[in-house]
mmCIF file of C-alpha atoms and ligand atoms in Angstrom:
data_model
loop_
_atom_site.group_PDB
_atom_site.id
_atom_site.type_symbol
_atom_site.label_atom_id
_atom_site.label_comp_id
_atom_site.label_asym_id
_atom_site.label_seq_id
_atom_site.Cartn_x
_atom_site.Cartn_y
_atom_site.Cartn_z
ATOM 1 C CA MET M 45 -16.728 0.336 99.547
ATOM 2 C CA ASP M 46 -17.706 -3.195 100.388
ATOM 3 C CA VAL M 47 -17.994 -6.009 97.923
ATOM 4 C CA SER M 48 -21.758 -5.844 97.426
ATOM 5 C CA GLU M 49 -21.531 -2.129 96.743
ATOM 6 C CA ILE M 50 -18.811 -2.630 94.145
ATOM 7 C CA ALA M 51 -20.851 -5.454 92.622
ATOM 8 C CA GLU M 52 -23.892 -3.214 92.354
ATOM 9 C CA LYS M 53 -21.942 -0.464 90.643
ATOM 10 C CA VAL M 54 -20.201 -2.870 88.286
ATOM 11 C CA ALA M 55 -23.553 -4.354 87.331
ATOM 12 C CA ALA M 56 -24.793 -0.815 86.657
ATOM 13 C CA GLY M 57 -21.940 -0.396 84.175
ATOM 14 C CA ASP M 58 -19.882 2.055 86.252
ATOM 15 C CA ARG M 59 -16.425 2.068 84.657
ATOM 16 C CA ARG M 60 -14.616 3.317 87.738
ATOM 17 C CA ALA M 61 -16.100 0.539 89.838
ATOM 18 C CA LEU M 62 -15.115 -1.909 87.098
ATOM 19 C CA ALA M 63 -11.535 -0.639 87.183
ATOM 20 C CA ARG M 64 -11.505 -1.046 90.956
ATOM 21 C CA ALA M 65 -12.926 -4.531 90.710
ATOM 22 C CA ILE M 66 -10.257 -5.536 88.218
ATOM 23 C CA THR M 67 -7.567 -4.139 90.493
ATOM 24 C CA LEU M 68 -9.021 -6.345 93.207
ATOM 25 C CA VAL M 69 -8.832 -9.510 91.092
ATOM 26 C CA GLU M 70 -5.289 -8.630 90.042
ATOM 27 C CA SER M 71 -4.117 -8.315 93.617
ATOM 28 C CA THR M 72 -2.096 -11.125 95.134
ATOM 29 C CA ARG M 73 -3.057 -10.207 98.710
ATOM 30 C CA ALA M 74 -4.939 -12.994 100.464
ATOM 31 C CA ASP M 75 -7.702 -10.703 101.785
ATOM 32 C CA HIS M 76 -8.183 -9.232 98.304
ATOM 33 C CA ARG M 77 -8.465 -12.742 96.897
ATOM 34 C CA VAL M 78 -11.286 -13.506 99.315
ATOM 35 C CA GLN M 79 -13.053 -10.280 98.281
ATOM 36 C CA ALA M 80 -12.459 -10.981 94.603
ATOM 37 C CA LEU M 81 -14.075 -14.398 94.916
ATOM 38 C CA ALA M 82 -17.017 -12.906 96.801
ATOM 39 C CA LEU M 83 -17.375 -10.254 94.121
ATOM 40 C CA ALA M 84 -17.401 -12.857 91.366
ATOM 41 C CA ASP M 85 -20.055 -14.834 93.260
ATOM 42 C CA HIS M 86 -22.177 -11.705 93.622
ATOM 43 C CA LEU M 87 -21.981 -11.043 89.911
ATOM 44 C CA ARG M 88 -22.394 -14.578 88.633
ATOM 45 C CA GLY M 89 -25.257 -14.695 86.148
ATOM 46 C CA THR M 90 -25.754 -10.935 86.001
ATOM 47 C CA GLY M 91 -25.446 -9.162 82.678
ATOM 48 C CA ARG M 92 -25.718 -10.717 79.266
ATOM 49 C CA GLN M 93 -23.072 -12.734 77.539
ATOM 50 C CA ALA M 94 -20.679 -10.481 75.702
ATOM 51 C CA LEU M 95 -18.975 -11.529 72.512
ATOM 52 C CA ARG M 96 -15.460 -12.362 73.653
ATOM 53 C CA ILE M 97 -12.984 -11.860 70.852
ATOM 54 C CA GLY M 98 -9.395 -13.043 71.305
ATOM 55 C CA LEU M 99 -6.894 -11.251 69.088
ATOM 56 C CA SER M 100 -3.340 -12.395 68.654
ATOM 57 C CA GLY M 101 -0.465 -11.245 66.488
ATOM 58 C CA THR M 102 3.273 -10.774 66.570
ATOM 59 C CA PRO M 103 4.732 -7.393 67.558
ATOM 60 C CA GLY M 104 4.182 -4.761 64.908
ATOM 61 C CA VAL M 105 1.390 -6.417 62.897
ATOM 62 C CA GLY M 106 -0.922 -3.632 63.971
ATOM 63 C CA LYS M 107 -2.911 -4.992 66.908
ATOM 64 C CA SER M 108 -3.191 -1.656 68.678
ATOM 65 C CA THR M 109 -4.047 0.188 65.471
ATOM 66 C CA PHE M 110 -6.608 -2.464 64.583
ATOM 67 C CA ILE M 111 -8.241 -2.459 68.014
ATOM 68 C CA GLU M 112 -8.476 1.309 67.984
ATOM 69 C CA ALA M 113 -10.159 1.389 64.558
ATOM 70 C CA PHE M 114 -12.314 -1.680 65.173
ATOM 71 C CA GLY M 115 -13.332 -0.492 68.635
ATOM 72 C CA LEU M 116 -14.302 2.929 67.299
ATOM 73 C CA MET M 117 -16.413 1.305 64.587
ATOM 74 C CA LEU M 118 -18.291 -0.749 67.190
ATOM 75 C CA VAL M 119 -18.746 2.242 69.455
ATOM 76 C CA ARG M 120 -20.213 4.178 66.514
ATOM 77 C CA GLN M 121 -22.789 1.405 66.260
ATOM 78 C CA GLY M 122 -23.677 2.027 69.882
ATOM 79 C CA LEU M 123 -21.924 -1.078 71.205
ATOM 80 C CA ARG M 124 -20.006 -1.045 74.474
ATOM 81 C CA VAL M 125 -16.467 -2.308 74.028
ATOM 82 C CA ALA M 126 -13.938 -3.454 76.611
ATOM 83 C CA VAL M 127 -10.295 -4.108 75.738
ATOM 84 C CA LEU M 128 -8.067 -6.275 77.905
ATOM 85 C CA ALA M 129 -4.550 -7.541 77.382
ATOM 86 C CA VAL M 130 -2.775 -10.775 78.164
ATOM 87 C CA ASP M 131 0.918 -10.180 78.110
ATOM 88 C CA PRO M 132 3.048 -12.681 79.956
ATOM 89 C CA SER M 133 6.123 -11.189 78.354
ATOM 90 C CA SER M 134 5.484 -7.635 79.413
ATOM 91 C CA ALA M 135 8.954 -7.632 80.931
ATOM 92 C CA ARG M 136 10.224 -7.228 77.363
ATOM 93 C CA SER M 137 9.646 -3.507 77.423
ATOM 94 C CA GLY M 138 9.035 -3.109 81.116
ATOM 95 C CA GLY M 139 5.564 -1.957 80.198
ATOM 96 C CA SER M 140 2.310 -3.370 79.004
ATOM 97 C CA ILE M 141 0.965 -4.002 75.540
ATOM 98 C CA LEU M 142 -1.756 -1.475 75.949
ATOM 99 C CA GLY M 143 0.653 0.911 77.554
ATOM 100 C CA ASP M 144 1.132 2.506 74.172
ATOM 101 C CA LYS M 145 -2.029 4.500 74.704
ATOM 102 C CA THR M 146 -0.950 6.880 71.972
ATOM 103 C CA ARG M 147 -2.410 4.565 69.375
ATOM 104 C CA MET M 148 -5.665 4.120 71.226
ATOM 105 C CA GLU M 149 -6.173 7.679 72.289
ATOM 106 C CA HIS M 150 -9.460 8.039 70.438
ATOM 107 C CA LEU M 151 -10.933 4.825 71.760
ATOM 108 C CA THR M 152 -9.788 5.643 75.279
ATOM 109 C CA ARG M 153 -11.863 8.809 75.234
ATOM 110 C CA GLN M 154 -15.081 7.065 74.187
ATOM 111 C CA PRO M 155 -17.687 6.821 76.940
ATOM 112 C CA LEU M 156 -18.762 3.427 75.578
ATOM 113 C CA ALA M 157 -15.234 1.999 75.731
ATOM 114 C CA PHE M 158 -13.162 0.612 78.555
ATOM 115 C CA ILE M 159 -9.463 -0.082 78.098
ATOM 116 C CA ARG M 160 -7.417 -1.964 80.617
ATOM 117 C CA PRO M 161 -3.655 -2.306 80.192
ATOM 118 C CA SER M 162 -2.101 -5.567 81.285
ATOM 119 C CA PRO M 163 -0.420 -5.505 84.671
ATOM 120 C CA SER M 164 3.216 -6.446 84.912
ATOM 121 C CA GLN M 165 3.180 -10.129 85.667
ATOM 122 C CA THR M 166 5.370 -13.108 85.804
ATOM 123 C CA HIS M 167 3.748 -16.430 85.224
ATOM 124 C CA LEU M 168 1.083 -17.508 82.817
ATOM 125 C CA GLY M 169 -1.147 -19.231 85.377
ATOM 126 C CA GLY M 170 -1.671 -15.969 87.243
ATOM 127 C CA VAL M 171 -2.174 -14.097 84.001
ATOM 128 C CA ALA M 172 -4.852 -16.521 82.903
ATOM 129 C CA ARG M 173 -6.799 -16.258 86.119
ATOM 130 C CA ARG M 174 -6.682 -12.480 86.308
ATOM 131 C CA THR M 175 -7.684 -12.088 82.688
ATOM 132 C CA ARG M 176 -10.482 -14.603 83.022
ATOM 133 C CA GLU M 177 -11.862 -12.785 86.039
ATOM 134 C CA ALA M 178 -11.495 -9.413 84.321
ATOM 135 C CA VAL M 179 -13.397 -10.738 81.296
ATOM 136 C CA ALA M 180 -16.207 -11.939 83.568
ATOM 137 C CA LEU M 181 -16.320 -8.534 85.263
ATOM 138 C CA CYS M 182 -16.575 -6.736 81.919
ATOM 139 C CA GLU M 183 -19.374 -9.059 80.970
ATOM 140 C CA ALA M 184 -21.186 -8.378 84.232
ATOM 141 C CA ALA M 185 -20.731 -4.655 83.555
ATOM 142 C CA GLY M 186 -22.779 -5.090 80.404
ATOM 143 C CA PHE M 187 -20.152 -4.741 77.703
ATOM 144 C CA ASP M 188 -21.284 -6.074 74.343
ATOM 145 C CA VAL M 189 -17.837 -6.933 73.067
ATOM 146 C CA VAL M 190 -14.748 -7.855 75.073
ATOM 147 C CA LEU M 191 -11.543 -7.788 73.040
ATOM 148 C CA ILE M 192 -8.662 -9.712 74.548
ATOM 149 C CA GLU M 193 -5.320 -8.864 72.993
ATOM 150 C CA THR M 194 -2.156 -10.870 73.173
ATOM 151 C CA VAL M 195 1.234 -10.736 71.547
ATOM 152 C CA GLY M 196 1.814 -13.924 69.626
ATOM 153 C CA VAL M 197 4.447 -15.466 71.813
ATOM 154 C CA GLY M 198 4.606 -18.737 73.670
ATOM 155 C CA GLN M 199 1.452 -20.084 75.196
ATOM 156 C CA SER M 200 -0.497 -16.905 75.653
ATOM 157 C CA GLU M 201 -2.530 -17.596 72.513
ATOM 158 C CA THR M 202 -3.797 -20.810 74.032
ATOM 159 C CA VAL M 203 -4.840 -18.976 77.161
ATOM 160 C CA VAL M 204 -6.623 -16.314 75.123
ATOM 161 C CA ALA M 205 -8.308 -18.881 72.890
ATOM 162 C CA GLU M 206 -9.633 -20.635 76.016
ATOM 163 C CA LEU M 207 -11.108 -17.315 77.137
ATOM 164 C CA SER M 208 -12.707 -16.376 73.850
ATOM 165 C CA ASP M 209 -15.767 -17.147 71.787
ATOM 166 C CA LEU M 210 -13.905 -16.164 68.631
ATOM 167 C CA PHE M 211 -10.184 -16.252 68.066
ATOM 168 C CA ILE M 212 -8.702 -13.896 65.506
ATOM 169 C CA LEU M 213 -5.166 -14.088 64.209
ATOM 170 C CA LEU M 214 -3.780 -10.836 62.866
ATOM 171 C CA LEU M 215 -0.975 -11.144 60.316
ATOM 172 C CA ALA M 216 1.121 -8.756 58.271
ATOM 173 C CA PRO M 217 1.735 -9.175 54.538
ATOM 174 C CA ALA M 218 4.626 -11.560 53.951
ATOM 175 C CA GLY M 219 7.483 -10.550 51.694
ATOM 176 C CA GLY M 220 7.883 -12.665 48.563
ATOM 177 C CA ASP M 221 6.122 -16.002 48.765
ATOM 178 C CA GLU M 222 7.401 -17.127 52.151
ATOM 179 C CA LEU M 223 4.706 -18.153 54.600
ATOM 180 C CA GLN M 224 5.247 -16.557 57.966
ATOM 181 C CA GLY M 225 6.292 -18.841 60.764
ATOM 182 C CA VAL M 226 2.804 -19.257 62.137
ATOM 183 C CA LYS M 227 2.711 -22.467 64.083
ATOM 184 C CA ARG M 228 0.185 -25.006 62.980
ATOM 185 C CA GLY M 229 -1.299 -25.157 66.470
ATOM 186 C CA ILE M 230 -2.034 -21.453 66.396
ATOM 187 C CA MET M 231 -3.579 -21.686 62.933
ATOM 188 C CA GLU M 232 -5.795 -24.495 64.157
ATOM 189 C CA MET M 233 -7.206 -22.240 66.867
ATOM 190 C CA ALA M 234 -8.018 -19.370 64.521
ATOM 191 C CA ASP M 235 -11.612 -18.699 63.499
ATOM 192 C CA ILE M 236 -10.655 -15.802 61.259
ATOM 193 C CA ILE M 237 -7.250 -14.776 59.942
ATOM 194 C CA LEU M 238 -6.966 -11.081 59.165
ATOM 195 C CA VAL M 239 -4.079 -9.956 57.010
ATOM 196 C CA ASN M 240 -3.602 -6.342 58.021
ATOM 197 C CA LYS M 241 -1.876 -3.505 56.136
ATOM 198 C CA ALA M 242 -3.698 -4.252 52.895
ATOM 199 C CA ASP M 243 -3.081 -0.723 51.692
ATOM 200 C CA GLY M 244 -0.698 1.248 49.493
ATOM 201 C CA ASP M 245 2.370 -0.657 48.313
ATOM 202 C CA LEU M 246 1.626 -3.532 50.657
ATOM 203 C CA LYS M 247 -1.750 -4.333 49.162
ATOM 204 C CA PRO M 248 -0.601 -6.904 46.555
ATOM 205 C CA ALA M 249 1.526 -8.700 49.144
ATOM 206 C CA ALA M 250 -1.412 -8.676 51.573
ATOM 207 C CA MET M 251 -3.691 -10.243 48.955
ATOM 208 C CA ARG M 252 -1.116 -12.937 48.211
ATOM 209 C CA THR M 253 -0.576 -13.669 51.884
ATOM 210 C CA CYS M 254 -4.320 -13.867 52.379
ATOM 211 C CA ALA M 255 -4.689 -16.327 49.500
ATOM 212 C CA ASP M 256 -1.827 -18.441 50.892
ATOM 213 C CA TYR M 257 -3.471 -18.644 54.289
ATOM 214 C CA ALA M 258 -6.896 -19.298 52.835
ATOM 215 C CA GLY M 259 -5.288 -22.277 51.102
ATOM 216 C CA ALA M 260 -3.555 -23.417 54.279
ATOM 217 C CA LEU M 261 -6.792 -23.172 56.253
ATOM 218 C CA ARG M 262 -8.590 -25.377 53.751
ATOM 219 C CA LEU M 263 -6.035 -28.101 54.436
ATOM 220 C CA LEU M 264 -6.812 -28.189 58.147
ATOM 221 C CA ARG M 265 -9.113 -30.798 59.571
ATOM 222 C CA ARG M 266 -12.712 -29.609 59.563
ATOM 223 C CA ARG M 267 -13.941 -28.583 63.013
ATOM 224 C CA PRO M 268 -17.497 -29.307 64.143
ATOM 225 C CA GLN M 269 -17.976 -25.749 65.445
ATOM 226 C CA ASP M 270 -17.570 -24.230 61.972
ATOM 227 C CA PRO M 271 -20.160 -23.574 59.271
ATOM 228 C CA ASP M 272 -19.129 -23.761 55.607
ATOM 229 C CA GLY M 273 -16.406 -21.303 54.712
ATOM 230 C CA PHE M 274 -14.856 -21.096 58.202
ATOM 231 C CA PRO M 275 -12.173 -20.607 59.343
ATOM 232 C CA LYS M 276 -11.508 -17.917 56.779
ATOM 233 C CA ALA M 277 -8.794 -15.456 55.811
ATOM 234 C CA MET M 278 -9.504 -11.851 54.879
ATOM 235 C CA THR M 279 -7.550 -8.661 54.276
ATOM 236 C CA VAL M 280 -8.019 -5.467 56.272
ATOM 237 C CA SER M 281 -6.333 -2.130 56.664
ATOM 238 C CA ALA M 282 -6.526 -0.777 60.186
ATOM 239 C CA ILE M 283 -5.032 2.515 59.067
ATOM 240 C CA GLU M 284 -7.474 3.045 56.220
ATOM 241 C CA ASP M 285 -10.376 1.550 58.128
ATOM 242 C CA ALA M 286 -10.924 -0.873 55.255
ATOM 243 C CA GLY M 287 -12.542 -4.281 55.596
ATOM 244 C CA LEU M 288 -13.288 -3.859 59.285
ATOM 245 C CA ASP M 289 -17.040 -3.812 58.715
ATOM 246 C CA THR M 290 -16.816 -6.994 56.631
ATOM 247 C CA ALA M 291 -14.681 -8.648 59.303
ATOM 248 C CA TRP M 292 -17.257 -7.694 61.928
ATOM 249 C CA ALA M 293 -20.081 -9.060 59.780
ATOM 250 C CA GLU M 294 -18.224 -12.378 59.482
ATOM 251 C CA MET M 295 -17.660 -12.503 63.238
ATOM 252 C CA CYS M 296 -21.354 -11.897 63.838
ATOM 253 C CA SER M 297 -22.423 -14.535 61.365
ATOM 254 C CA LEU M 298 -20.077 -17.073 62.957
ATOM 255 C CA ARG M 299 -21.383 -16.157 66.406
ATOM 256 C CA ASP M 300 -24.994 -16.503 65.284
ATOM 257 C CA TRP M 301 -24.378 -19.843 63.598
ATOM 258 C CA ARG M 302 -22.602 -21.234 66.651
ATOM 259 C CA LYS M 303 -25.367 -19.991 68.921
ATOM 260 C CA SER M 304 -28.107 -21.530 66.849
ATOM 261 C CA HIS M 305 -26.251 -24.841 66.516
ATOM 262 C CA GLY M 306 -25.446 -25.239 70.205
ATOM 263 C CA HIS M 307 -21.689 -24.790 69.827
ATOM 264 C CA TRP M 308 -21.607 -21.518 71.699
ATOM 265 C CA ASP M 309 -23.034 -22.954 74.922
ATOM 266 C CA THR M 310 -20.995 -26.132 74.604
ATOM 267 C CA ARG M 311 -17.808 -24.149 74.248
ATOM 268 C CA ARG M 312 -18.563 -21.863 77.175
ATOM 269 C CA ALA M 313 -19.356 -24.859 79.349
ATOM 270 C CA ALA M 314 -16.160 -26.633 78.301
ATOM 271 C CA GLN M 315 -14.166 -23.490 79.012
ATOM 272 C CA ALA M 316 -15.692 -23.161 82.479
ATOM 273 C CA ARG M 317 -14.757 -26.772 83.195
ATOM 274 C CA HIS M 318 -11.258 -26.211 81.829
ATOM 275 C CA TRP M 319 -10.696 -23.195 84.094
ATOM 276 C CA PHE M 320 -12.040 -24.997 87.125
ATOM 277 C CA GLU M 321 -9.640 -27.881 86.565
ATOM 278 C CA ASP M 322 -6.810 -25.510 85.766
ATOM 279 C CA GLU M 323 -7.374 -23.598 88.983
ATOM 280 C CA VAL M 324 -7.377 -26.804 91.034
ATOM 281 C CA ARG M 325 -4.160 -27.900 89.340
ATOM 282 C CA GLN M 326 -2.507 -24.560 90.021
ATOM 283 C CA GLY M 327 -3.667 -24.706 93.630
ATOM 284 C CA LEU M 328 -2.203 -28.177 94.057
ATOM 285 C CA LEU M 329 1.089 -27.011 92.657
ATOM 286 C CA ARG M 330 1.109 -24.033 94.997
ATOM 287 C CA ALA M 331 0.345 -26.300 97.941
ATOM 288 C CA LEU M 332 3.165 -28.566 96.874
ATOM 289 C CA THR M 333 5.740 -25.836 97.145
ATOM 290 C CA ALA M 334 4.206 -23.953 100.043
ATOM 291 C CA LYS M 335 5.268 -26.300 102.869
ATOM 292 C CA PRO M 336 9.005 -26.322 103.629
ATOM 293 C CA GLU M 337 8.929 -30.016 104.570
ATOM 294 C CA THR M 338 7.316 -30.895 101.249
ATOM 295 C CA ARG M 339 9.925 -28.879 99.389
ATOM 296 C CA ALA M 340 12.645 -30.636 101.346
ATOM 297 C CA ALA M 341 11.174 -34.061 100.603
ATOM 298 C CA MET M 342 10.976 -33.178 96.901
ATOM 299 C CA GLN M 343 14.581 -32.035 96.961
ATOM 300 C CA ALA M 344 15.777 -35.210 98.715
ATOM 301 C CA ALA M 345 13.864 -37.534 96.405
ATOM 302 C CA GLY M 346 15.100 -35.555 93.391
ATOM 303 C CA ASP M 347 18.687 -35.942 94.609
ATOM 304 C CA ALA M 348 18.225 -39.692 95.032
ATOM 305 C CA VAL M 349 16.881 -39.914 91.478
ATOM 306 C CA ALA M 350 19.773 -37.815 90.198
ATOM 307 C CA ARG M 351 22.264 -40.142 91.900
ATOM 308 C CA GLY M 352 20.589 -43.101 90.231
ATOM 309 C CA GLU M 353 19.414 -44.613 93.512
ATOM 310 C CA MET M 354 15.793 -44.612 92.435
ATOM 311 C CA THR M 355 14.008 -44.457 89.118
ATOM 312 C CA PRO M 356 12.124 -41.199 88.456
ATOM 313 C CA ASP M 357 8.849 -43.095 88.307
ATOM 314 C CA SER M 358 9.111 -45.032 91.530
ATOM 315 C CA ALA M 359 10.371 -41.953 93.373
ATOM 316 C CA ALA M 360 7.375 -40.019 92.030
ATOM 317 C CA ALA M 361 4.997 -42.821 93.037
ATOM 318 C CA ASP M 362 6.431 -42.767 96.595
ATOM 319 C CA MET M 363 6.183 -39.004 96.740
ATOM 320 C CA LEU M 364 2.573 -38.969 95.554
ATOM 321 C CA ALA M 365 1.631 -41.671 98.044
ATOM 322 C CA LYS M 366 3.205 -39.649 100.859
ATOM 323 C CA LEU M 367 1.416 -36.489 99.758
ATOM 324 C CA SER M 368 -1.987 -38.092 99.531
ATOM 325 C CA ALA M 369 -1.451 -39.690 102.963
ATOM 326 C CA GLN M 370 -0.767 -36.189 104.340
ATOM 327 C CA GLY M 371 -3.641 -34.552 102.479
HETATM 328 N N1 GTP U 445 0.328 0.426 56.270
HETATM 329 C C1 GTP U 445 -0.241 0.089 57.398
HETATM 330 N N2 GTP U 445 0.448 0.195 58.568
HETATM 331 C C2 GTP U 445 -0.153 -0.178 59.703
HETATM 332 C C3 GTP U 445 -1.492 -0.652 59.732
HETATM 333 N N3 GTP U 445 -1.807 -0.944 61.027
HETATM 334 C C4 GTP U 445 -0.721 -0.642 61.758
HETATM 335 N N4 GTP U 445 0.276 -0.177 60.973
HETATM 336 C C5 GTP U 445 1.594 0.289 61.416
HETATM 337 O O1 GTP U 445 2.317 -0.788 61.946
HETATM 338 C C6 GTP U 445 3.095 -0.349 63.063
HETATM 339 C C7 GTP U 445 2.775 -1.193 64.286
HETATM 340 O O2 GTP U 445 1.421 -0.974 64.644
HETATM 341 P P1 GTP U 445 0.884 -1.299 66.099
HETATM 342 O O3 GTP U 445 -0.585 -1.090 66.071
HETATM 343 O O4 GTP U 445 1.651 -0.586 67.140
HETATM 344 O O5 GTP U 445 1.229 -2.836 66.179
HETATM 345 P P2 GTP U 445 1.088 -3.838 67.418
HETATM 346 O O6 GTP U 445 0.750 -5.159 66.851
HETATM 347 O O7 GTP U 445 0.169 -3.267 68.427
HETATM 348 O O8 GTP U 445 2.563 -3.862 67.977
HETATM 349 P P3 GTP U 445 3.061 -4.266 69.459
HETATM 350 O O9 GTP U 445 2.219 -3.499 70.435
HETATM 351 O O10 GTP U 445 4.492 -3.861 69.471
HETATM 352 O O11 GTP U 445 2.889 -5.736 69.605
HETATM 353 C C8 GTP U 445 2.783 1.122 63.251
HETATM 354 O O12 GTP U 445 3.798 1.882 62.624
HETATM 355 C C9 GTP U 445 1.472 1.289 62.543
HETATM 356 O O13 GTP U 445 1.298 2.589 62.052
HETATM 357 C C10 GTP U 445 -2.212 -0.730 58.489
HETATM 358 O O14 GTP U 445 -3.363 -1.122 58.400
HETATM 359 N N5 GTP U 445 -1.521 -0.356 57.366
HETATM 360 MG MG1 MG U 446 0.398 -2.766 70.440
#
C-alpha cells in the first residue's frame, strides 16, 4: 500500500490502516520516516479535532481499570475512543503499560474503540514524537476522544500534558492524613484530579484525600485557561463505575468553556509551536552526535575543560562558533 492509500483508509476510519500507520510513525528506519512525514502531510487538516485527554497516575492507582470503564461508557454513548500510552519506563516490566490487556478486554472488543500499547522505547524525545504523531493519526481517523495514558514517573507527564487538551491526574486514597508525594509541578498541570477507589472500605479515605487535594488546588495560582471551580478534585470508582459520568460532564464543560473563550485554539497553536521547536532541537542534537569529527571535537574540548585549561563557557562558545561555521 502506498502512502496516499493508507491516508485514504485512515481518513475513512479503518482501524487496521490506522494500526499500520502508527507502526510506520514508530519505525526508526529512514525510509519509513520519509513515508510517515508524507502520510502526516496527506492527513493534515482532515478529520475533526478530537478531545485529547492525558491521564497520569502512579502504578496501581487504577489507570487501566479506569480507562476500560470510562472508555466503555463513552462507547455506549456512541463516541469513538482511541487509547494510546506513553511509557518511557516500559523497560521496568519489559512490557508496555497497555500490555495488560486483561483489564481492557471489554474495551478492546468494542468496534468503536482502538487501543494501542506503547512500543518498547528508550528515550523520551522519541516517545514524544511517536505519540504526538499517533495522536494526530487517531484524530485524522475520526476518533472523538483520544486518551493518552502515562505512568506518573519522571517527565512523561509533561510530554503528555503538552499533547493533551485536558490533563487528568488519577490518585488513590491516601492512608491517614498524609498527602501523597505528588509534585507541585504535576499538580499545576492538572485540570481535574480524580481520586479513584472511592468504594467499600476505601471510600472515607478517598473522600478525605479528595478534600485535601481540593484544598491544595485552591492554593495554586489561578490560570487564565480555567473557568470558576477549575482545576477541581473529584472521587470516582472505576470498579463500581461510579462518578465516571460526572467526571465526563466536567471534562465536557471545561472543553466547551475553553473553546468558547479562545483558550482551546490558543493552546493547540502553542503546542504545535512547542513541538516544532522541540523537533528542531532534537534534530540539532542528533546532528551534533552524528558526525565522528564533531564527536571528537566535543570530546577534546571537554577534556580541556576537565583539565582546567579552558572555562566551560569559553570552550562552549568556541565549539558553537565552529559548528555554526560548518553549518
Ligand atoms: N477498590 C478499587 N480497586 C480498584 C479500582 N480501580 C482499580 N482497582 C484495583 O487496583 C489495582 C490496580 O489497577 P490497575 O488498573 O491495573 O492500575 P494501573 O494504574 O493501570 O497500574 P499500572 O498499569 O501498574 O500502572 C487492581 O487490583 C484493580 O483491581 C477501584 O475503583 N476500586
Ligand atoms: Mg495499567
